[in-house]
Amino acid sequence: MPARVYKILLILGIAAMVVAIPLFWLTYNAPRNLEVNFLDVGQGDAVLIKTPGGQNVLIDGGPDKTVIKRLGENLPWWDKQIDLMILTHPHDDHVTGLIEVLKRYRVKRILYTGATHNAPNYLTWLKTVRDKEVPLTIVDKARTVALSQSVKLEILYPEKSLLNKTLADLNDSSIVLQLIYGQNKFLLTGDAGLAVEKALLASGADLAADVLKVGHHGSEYSTSQEFLDKVKPRLAVIMVGKDNDFGHPNLRIIKRLERAGARIFRTDGVGTVKLKSDGMKVWLD
Ligand SMILES: [Zn+2]
């Protein structure tokens, strides 16, 4: 074989490999199941949902920049896009980490309530959202957000606009939603308290879920027996920091969950809780 032909073949071969290897790697790494990662961010909430179609949804960001480290651990290095960011309510342990996320990730859109809160971290978050020109949508009624053909978010609460409203208890402004994939349901309640649970029960919404992100870090002001009777979770995730100042989670709530037959996972015990679903069953990864 003449040397020139050999050279051309060699170059073509290398070029084919350069294209094929990343393609194979990308396809191989694309999530085929729904992934719900309850990120260990200490005393706070941050939940990363990865859909089978490759979308990333981040609900809350925890109390500091730890969320950046956790996103890095749970997303491939080249994936810097958050398709949907949801802020359940503007307390520091939910909003603070989202500021840094806005700076480092391409955030496509945001859902929040717009309830009034004048703490510095929330105001900085709002300013960063404006600077980055991320479209904001107010949750003002129960609605469905389709993430893909097979994955959707059912927003259950709030049922009315809280924009510029001052609430006696901001926890009760929390966005409550159900993530649905096939037959599997995840109920995420932010820090919603007993009043919100009552409203949800009265709304007649189907609250049954395989997985419950336990409200308000497992405090005694959330997860009433009546609510639990309707949700009937098989798995319960409590997002708390080790030795936190609030005494979360409350022992009575843990007992209540156990009596309801839920298997409990705590971020202060096992770190990030990674659950997967194929639409038929949910399992711990
Ligand atoms: Zn909280």
PDB file of C-alpha atoms and ligand atoms in Angstrom, residues 43-45 60 89 91 93-94 171 190-191 213 216-217 248, ligand 1:
ATOM      1  CA  GLN A  43     -29.870  21.762  56.919  1.00  0.00           C
ATOM      2  CA  GLY A  44     -31.927  22.685  53.858  1.00  0.00           C
ATOM      3  CA  ASP A  45     -33.565  21.336  50.717  1.00  0.00           C
ATOM      4  CA  ASP A  60     -34.500  24.642  45.965  1.00  0.00           C
ATOM      5  CA  HIS A  89     -40.403  29.447  49.270  1.00  0.00           C
ATOM      6  CA  HIS A  91     -36.303  31.087  53.253  1.00  0.00           C
ATOM      7  CA  ASP A  93     -32.193  27.213  53.633  1.00  0.00           C
ATOM      8  CA  HIS A  94     -33.948  26.907  50.256  1.00  0.00           C
ATOM      9  CA  ASN A 171     -43.420  28.018  55.188  1.00  0.00           C
ATOM     10  CA  GLY A 190     -41.158  22.060  50.684  1.00  0.00           C
ATOM     11  CA  ASP A 191     -41.664  23.325  54.223  1.00  0.00           C
ATOM     12  CA  LYS A 213     -40.124  14.271  50.754  1.00  0.00           C
ATOM     13  CA  HIS A 216     -40.305  20.965  56.796  1.00  0.00           C
ATOM     14  CA  HIS A 217     -37.290  18.752  57.523  1.00  0.00           C
ATOM     15  CA  HIS A 248     -35.198  18.224  63.195  1.00  0.00           C
TER      16      HIS A 248
HETATM   17 ZN    ZN B   1     -36.555  24.704  55.215  1.00  0.00          ZN
END
